[in-house]
Every structure is written in structure tokens, then in C-alpha cells.
mmCIF file of C-alpha atoms in Angstrom:
data_model
loop_
_atom_site.group_PDB
_atom_site.id
_atom_site.type_symbol
_atom_site.label_atom_id
_atom_site.label_comp_id
_atom_site.label_asym_id
_atom_site.label_seq_id
_atom_site.Cartn_x
_atom_site.Cartn_y
_atom_site.Cartn_z
ATOM 1 C CA HIS A 27 -63.092 -33.418 21.678
ATOM 2 C CA ASN A 28 -61.793 -30.910 19.181
ATOM 3 C CA TYR A 29 -58.091 -31.714 19.503
ATOM 4 C CA SER A 30 -57.221 -29.811 16.321
ATOM 5 C CA SER A 31 -58.685 -26.592 17.679
ATOM 6 C CA PHE A 32 -56.977 -26.956 21.073
ATOM 7 C CA PHE A 33 -53.652 -27.844 19.457
ATOM 8 C CA TRP A 34 -53.880 -24.954 17.018
ATOM 9 C CA LYS A 35 -54.594 -22.460 19.789
ATOM 10 C CA SER A 36 -51.587 -23.758 21.768
ATOM 11 C CA TRP A 37 -49.465 -23.776 18.617
ATOM 12 C CA LEU A 38 -50.274 -20.120 17.892
ATOM 13 C CA GLN A 39 -49.416 -19.152 21.468
ATOM 14 C CA SER A 40 -46.044 -20.874 21.122
ATOM 15 C CA MET A 41 -45.410 -19.292 17.739
ATOM 16 C CA ASP A 42 -46.240 -15.886 19.196
ATOM 17 C CA LEU A 43 -43.370 -16.382 21.641
ATOM 18 C CA LEU A 44 -40.922 -17.824 19.102
ATOM 19 C CA PHE A 45 -41.849 -15.973 15.917
ATOM 20 C CA PRO A 46 -44.326 -13.161 16.690
ATOM 21 C CA GLU A 47 -44.134 -11.916 13.119
ATOM 22 C CA LEU A 48 -45.797 -15.158 11.924
ATOM 23 C CA THR A 49 -48.688 -15.373 14.369
ATOM 24 C CA GLU A 50 -51.099 -13.306 12.303
ATOM 25 C CA LYS A 51 -50.360 -15.175 9.059
ATOM 26 C CA MET A 52 -50.698 -18.564 10.726
ATOM 27 C CA GLY A 53 -53.833 -17.543 12.597
ATOM 28 C CA ALA A 54 -55.507 -16.383 9.385
ATOM 29 C CA LEU A 55 -54.632 -19.707 7.756
ATOM 30 C CA GLY A 56 -56.412 -21.776 10.386
ATOM 31 C CA PHE A 57 -55.486 -25.312 11.339
ATOM 32 C CA PRO A 58 -53.324 -26.791 8.563
ATOM 33 C CA ASP A 59 -55.616 -29.646 7.600
ATOM 34 C CA THR A 60 -54.349 -29.969 4.038
ATOM 35 C CA PRO A 61 -50.880 -30.774 2.678
ATOM 36 C CA ALA A 62 -50.732 -27.314 1.072
ATOM 37 C CA LYS A 63 -51.433 -25.564 4.392
ATOM 38 C CA LYS A 64 -48.857 -27.710 6.200
ATOM 39 C CA GLU A 65 -46.277 -26.909 3.555
ATOM 40 C CA TYR A 66 -47.107 -23.196 3.834
ATOM 41 C CA ILE A 67 -46.544 -23.301 7.628
ATOM 42 C CA LEU A 68 -43.158 -24.985 7.140
ATOM 43 C CA THR A 69 -42.202 -22.456 4.468
ATOM 44 C CA LEU A 70 -43.141 -19.582 6.776
ATOM 45 C CA LEU A 71 -41.050 -21.053 9.587
ATOM 46 C CA ALA A 72 -38.052 -21.744 7.375
ATOM 47 C CA GLY A 73 -38.190 -18.228 5.949
ATOM 48 C CA VAL A 74 -38.301 -16.336 9.223
ATOM 49 C CA ALA A 75 -35.958 -18.337 11.422
ATOM 50 C CA PRO A 76 -32.507 -16.725 11.383
ATOM 51 C CA GLU A 77 -29.817 -19.411 11.206
ATOM 52 C CA ASN A 78 -27.601 -17.728 13.782
ATOM 53 C CA GLU A 79 -30.325 -17.694 16.438
ATOM 54 C CA ARG A 80 -31.522 -21.026 17.802
ATOM 55 C CA ARG A 81 -35.097 -21.307 19.078
ATOM 56 C CA VAL A 82 -36.596 -24.252 20.939
ATOM 57 C CA LEU A 83 -40.123 -25.558 20.455
ATOM 58 C CA VAL A 84 -41.264 -28.081 23.079
ATOM 59 C CA ILE A 85 -44.142 -30.405 22.230
ATOM 60 C CA ASP A 86 -45.382 -32.328 25.253
ATOM 61 C CA GLY A 87 -47.478 -35.492 25.283
ATOM 62 C CA PHE A 88 -46.705 -36.657 21.739
ATOM 63 C CA SER A 89 -47.471 -40.305 22.539
ATOM 64 C CA THR A 90 -50.981 -39.353 23.649
ATOM 65 C CA LEU A 91 -51.889 -37.633 20.385
ATOM 66 C CA GLU A 92 -54.800 -39.367 18.741
ATOM 67 C CA ASN A 93 -55.197 -36.909 15.902
ATOM 68 C CA ASN A 94 -53.337 -38.014 12.767
ATOM 69 C CA GLU A 95 -53.372 -34.506 11.271
ATOM 70 C CA ILE A 96 -51.507 -33.132 14.289
ATOM 71 C CA GLN A 97 -49.036 -36.041 14.289
ATOM 72 C CA THR A 98 -48.390 -35.525 10.580
ATOM 73 C CA MET A 99 -47.827 -31.812 11.074
ATOM 74 C CA ILE A 100 -45.289 -32.397 13.859
ATOM 75 C CA GLU A 101 -43.539 -35.122 11.882
ATOM 76 C CA GLY A 102 -43.335 -32.751 8.908
ATOM 77 C CA LEU A 103 -41.879 -30.055 11.115
ATOM 78 C CA ILE A 104 -39.171 -32.427 12.333
ATOM 79 C CA GLU A 105 -38.423 -33.746 8.856
ATOM 80 C CA SER A 106 -38.163 -30.209 7.449
ATOM 81 C CA ARG A 107 -35.014 -29.704 9.552
ATOM 82 C CA ILE A 108 -35.295 -25.949 9.957
ATOM 83 C CA PRO A 109 -31.698 -25.119 10.970
ATOM 84 C CA SER A 110 -32.476 -22.617 13.697
ATOM 85 C CA LEU A 111 -35.368 -24.538 15.246
ATOM 86 C CA CYS A 112 -34.745 -27.257 17.808
ATOM 87 C CA VAL A 113 -37.872 -29.346 18.335
ATOM 88 C CA VAL A 114 -38.088 -31.167 21.665
ATOM 89 C CA ILE A 115 -40.706 -33.912 21.813
ATOM 90 C CA LEU A 116 -41.828 -35.071 25.255
ATOM 91 C CA SER A 117 -43.477 -38.446 25.154
ATOM 92 C CA SER A 118 -44.279 -40.941 27.888
ATOM 93 C CA SER A 119 -43.500 -43.843 25.564
ATOM 94 C CA ARG A 120 -41.525 -44.567 22.423
ATOM 95 C CA THR A 121 -43.149 -43.488 19.179
ATOM 96 C CA ASN A 122 -42.405 -43.962 15.509
ATOM 97 C CA LEU A 123 -40.476 -40.685 15.534
ATOM 98 C CA GLN A 124 -37.218 -42.466 16.349
ATOM 99 C CA THR A 125 -37.541 -44.641 13.246
ATOM 100 C CA ARG A 126 -38.503 -41.671 11.064
ATOM 101 C CA ALA A 127 -35.606 -39.619 12.410
ATOM 102 C CA MET A 128 -33.112 -42.380 11.611
ATOM 103 C CA LYS A 129 -34.599 -42.811 8.130
ATOM 104 C CA HIS A 130 -34.127 -39.095 7.393
ATOM 105 C CA HIS A 131 -30.753 -38.841 9.201
ATOM 106 C CA ILE A 132 -32.162 -36.417 11.743
ATOM 107 C CA PRO A 133 -30.220 -36.240 15.002
ATOM 108 C CA MET A 134 -32.407 -37.385 17.861
ATOM 109 C CA GLN A 135 -31.755 -38.233 21.476
ATOM 110 C CA TYR A 136 -34.192 -40.503 23.280
ATOM 111 C CA ILE A 137 -34.384 -39.914 27.026
ATOM 112 C CA SER A 138 -36.327 -42.501 28.977
ATOM 113 C CA THR A 139 -37.954 -42.171 32.369
ATOM 114 C CA GLY A 140 -35.060 -44.177 33.800
ATOM 115 C CA ASP A 141 -32.668 -41.457 32.641
ATOM 116 C CA LEU A 142 -34.654 -38.863 34.587
ATOM 117 C CA ARG A 143 -34.755 -40.676 37.917
ATOM 118 C CA LEU A 144 -32.188 -40.142 40.654
ATOM 119 C CA THR A 145 -29.979 -43.099 41.472
ATOM 120 C CA LYS A 146 -29.583 -44.093 45.122
ATOM 121 C CA ASP A 147 -26.158 -42.434 45.151
ATOM 122 C CA GLU A 148 -27.643 -39.201 43.780
ATOM 123 C CA THR A 149 -30.431 -39.322 46.368
ATOM 124 C CA SER A 150 -27.877 -39.838 49.127
ATOM 125 C CA GLU A 151 -25.798 -36.928 47.819
ATOM 126 C CA LEU A 152 -28.863 -34.677 47.729
ATOM 127 C CA PHE A 153 -29.685 -35.468 51.356
ATOM 128 C CA SER A 154 -26.037 -34.857 52.267
ATOM 129 C CA LEU A 155 -26.244 -31.376 50.765
ATOM 130 C CA TYR A 156 -28.940 -30.633 53.353
ATOM 131 C CA GLY A 157 -26.989 -32.170 56.212
ATOM 132 C CA ALA A 158 -28.757 -35.527 56.422
ATOM 133 C CA ALA A 159 -26.812 -38.770 56.249
ATOM 134 C CA LEU A 160 -29.095 -41.662 55.353
ATOM 135 C CA THR A 161 -28.606 -45.262 56.325
ATOM 136 C CA GLU A 162 -28.765 -47.856 53.566
ATOM 137 C CA GLU A 163 -32.159 -48.972 54.912
ATOM 138 C CA GLU A 164 -33.519 -45.392 54.762
ATOM 139 C CA LEU A 165 -32.142 -44.910 51.281
ATOM 140 C CA ASP A 166 -33.816 -48.148 50.129
ATOM 141 C CA ALA A 167 -37.140 -47.055 51.657
ATOM 142 C CA ILE A 168 -36.995 -43.648 49.957
ATOM 143 C CA ASP A 169 -36.075 -45.278 46.651
ATOM 144 C CA ARG A 170 -38.989 -47.743 46.898
ATOM 145 C CA ALA A 171 -41.483 -45.064 47.895
ATOM 146 C CA LEU A 172 -40.443 -42.230 45.555
ATOM 147 C CA GLU A 173 -38.787 -44.189 42.723
ATOM 148 C CA GLY A 174 -36.049 -41.591 42.384
ATOM 149 C CA TRP A 175 -38.315 -38.840 41.097
ATOM 150 C CA PHE A 176 -36.553 -35.562 41.834
ATOM 151 C CA ILE A 177 -39.815 -33.673 42.238
ATOM 152 C CA ALA A 178 -40.621 -35.922 45.225
ATOM 153 C CA VAL A 179 -37.119 -36.503 46.629
ATOM 154 C CA TYR A 180 -35.978 -32.872 46.645
ATOM 155 C CA PRO A 181 -38.703 -31.492 48.948
ATOM 156 C CA LEU A 182 -38.108 -34.366 51.356
ATOM 157 C CA ALA A 183 -34.342 -33.799 51.371
ATOM 158 C CA SER A 184 -34.676 -30.027 51.784
ATOM 159 C CA GLY A 185 -37.353 -30.291 54.470
ATOM 160 C CA GLY A 186 -40.017 -28.312 52.646
ATOM 161 C CA VAL A 187 -42.858 -30.742 51.953
ATOM 162 C CA THR A 188 -45.872 -32.281 53.586
ATOM 163 C CA THR A 189 -46.125 -35.818 52.242
ATOM 164 C CA PRO A 190 -46.268 -39.202 53.966
ATOM 165 C CA PHE A 191 -42.486 -38.825 54.217
ATOM 166 C CA ALA A 192 -42.488 -35.213 55.394
ATOM 167 C CA ARG A 193 -39.625 -33.978 57.473
ATOM 168 C CA ASP A 194 -41.402 -33.065 60.649
ATOM 169 C CA GLY A 195 -38.679 -34.198 62.970
ATOM 170 C CA ASN A 196 -39.559 -37.890 62.803
ATOM 171 C CA TYR A 197 -39.427 -38.599 59.058
ATOM 172 C CA ARG A 198 -36.998 -41.454 59.712
ATOM 173 C CA GLU A 199 -39.679 -43.284 61.691
ATOM 174 C CA LYS A 200 -42.004 -43.026 58.707
ATOM 175 C CA LEU A 201 -39.481 -44.799 56.487
ATOM 176 C CA HIS A 202 -39.727 -48.017 58.488
#
């Protein structure tokens, strides 16, 4: 797999949205596989990003990266602390970024999967918004089956999904 090539293509697409004036310069440079190229990318970003206009760069799947050059580039981007650039790292597990951020006094918020899941009370409230009052037994069954994931609970609560727990008039029977 040529992860560097795939990453670089995705990177350039993101940069074209955030900083279109840099896309051509970065594209001509090619993947920053040397410290000098990485430094040049960071210098370009720092020079073009107006401080009064915040831009957000989301990098998904950081924990699955197996390419050290890509990891190093992202770590360098975070450590460079470009004032107008907020970097959001999505990772399915903890990485060494938290330690590096603390070492360099970089503000970082870690959000775990538990933070993203609905509690039973939130699930109950969501169903209530759609006119359904759940028993404690039904709420427990939904929580066990869907683990509080909004993307699964919402369609069930709103009646717009075809899953094992679909609301077809007898969804309560399927919970037992």
C-alpha cells in the first residue's frame, strides 16, 4: 500500500478547501518526506493563515496510521501551533499525541467513545421527543443492543430505520 501517496492526495484536497492559495505550491513539492520539506509545509501554513480567521483541519484514523513519515508530519503540524489552525485528531484509541501535547503545553481535549455514547436518560429523552415512553426493561434492551450509539438510536426513536429493532408497529416485541 502506498499510504504516503493516498495521504498526500487527501491532504492536498483538504488544503484546497482551507488554503487554496497553497495547493499548487504544496502539490509541486510532493509528499514531504524530508525534514526540510516538512518545515517548508509548516512555514507555508503559518504564513498564509490569518490570525483572525480560524480554520479547522480534521484528521481521521490517526491511531491506524502505520506510516511514520505521516505521523511525524501531523505531530509537527500540531507542535507548530499555527494560531489560526485548529487541528482535530480522530483516533479510535489513545496515542502518544496526548503526551506530546502536554510536553509542549499544547491544549488538547481527549474525547473517548464513552463520551460519545448516549446515556440511558438521554436515550429515554430522545424517545420522548418522538412521543414514545419506554419502560425500564425496554430502555435496558435498547442500551444493550445499540450501546448508546446515536447513529443507531436516533433512527429507531424517530421511526425511520429498518434494523432488527425497526419501528414497524411491533418494535417493542422485538426488544424482549
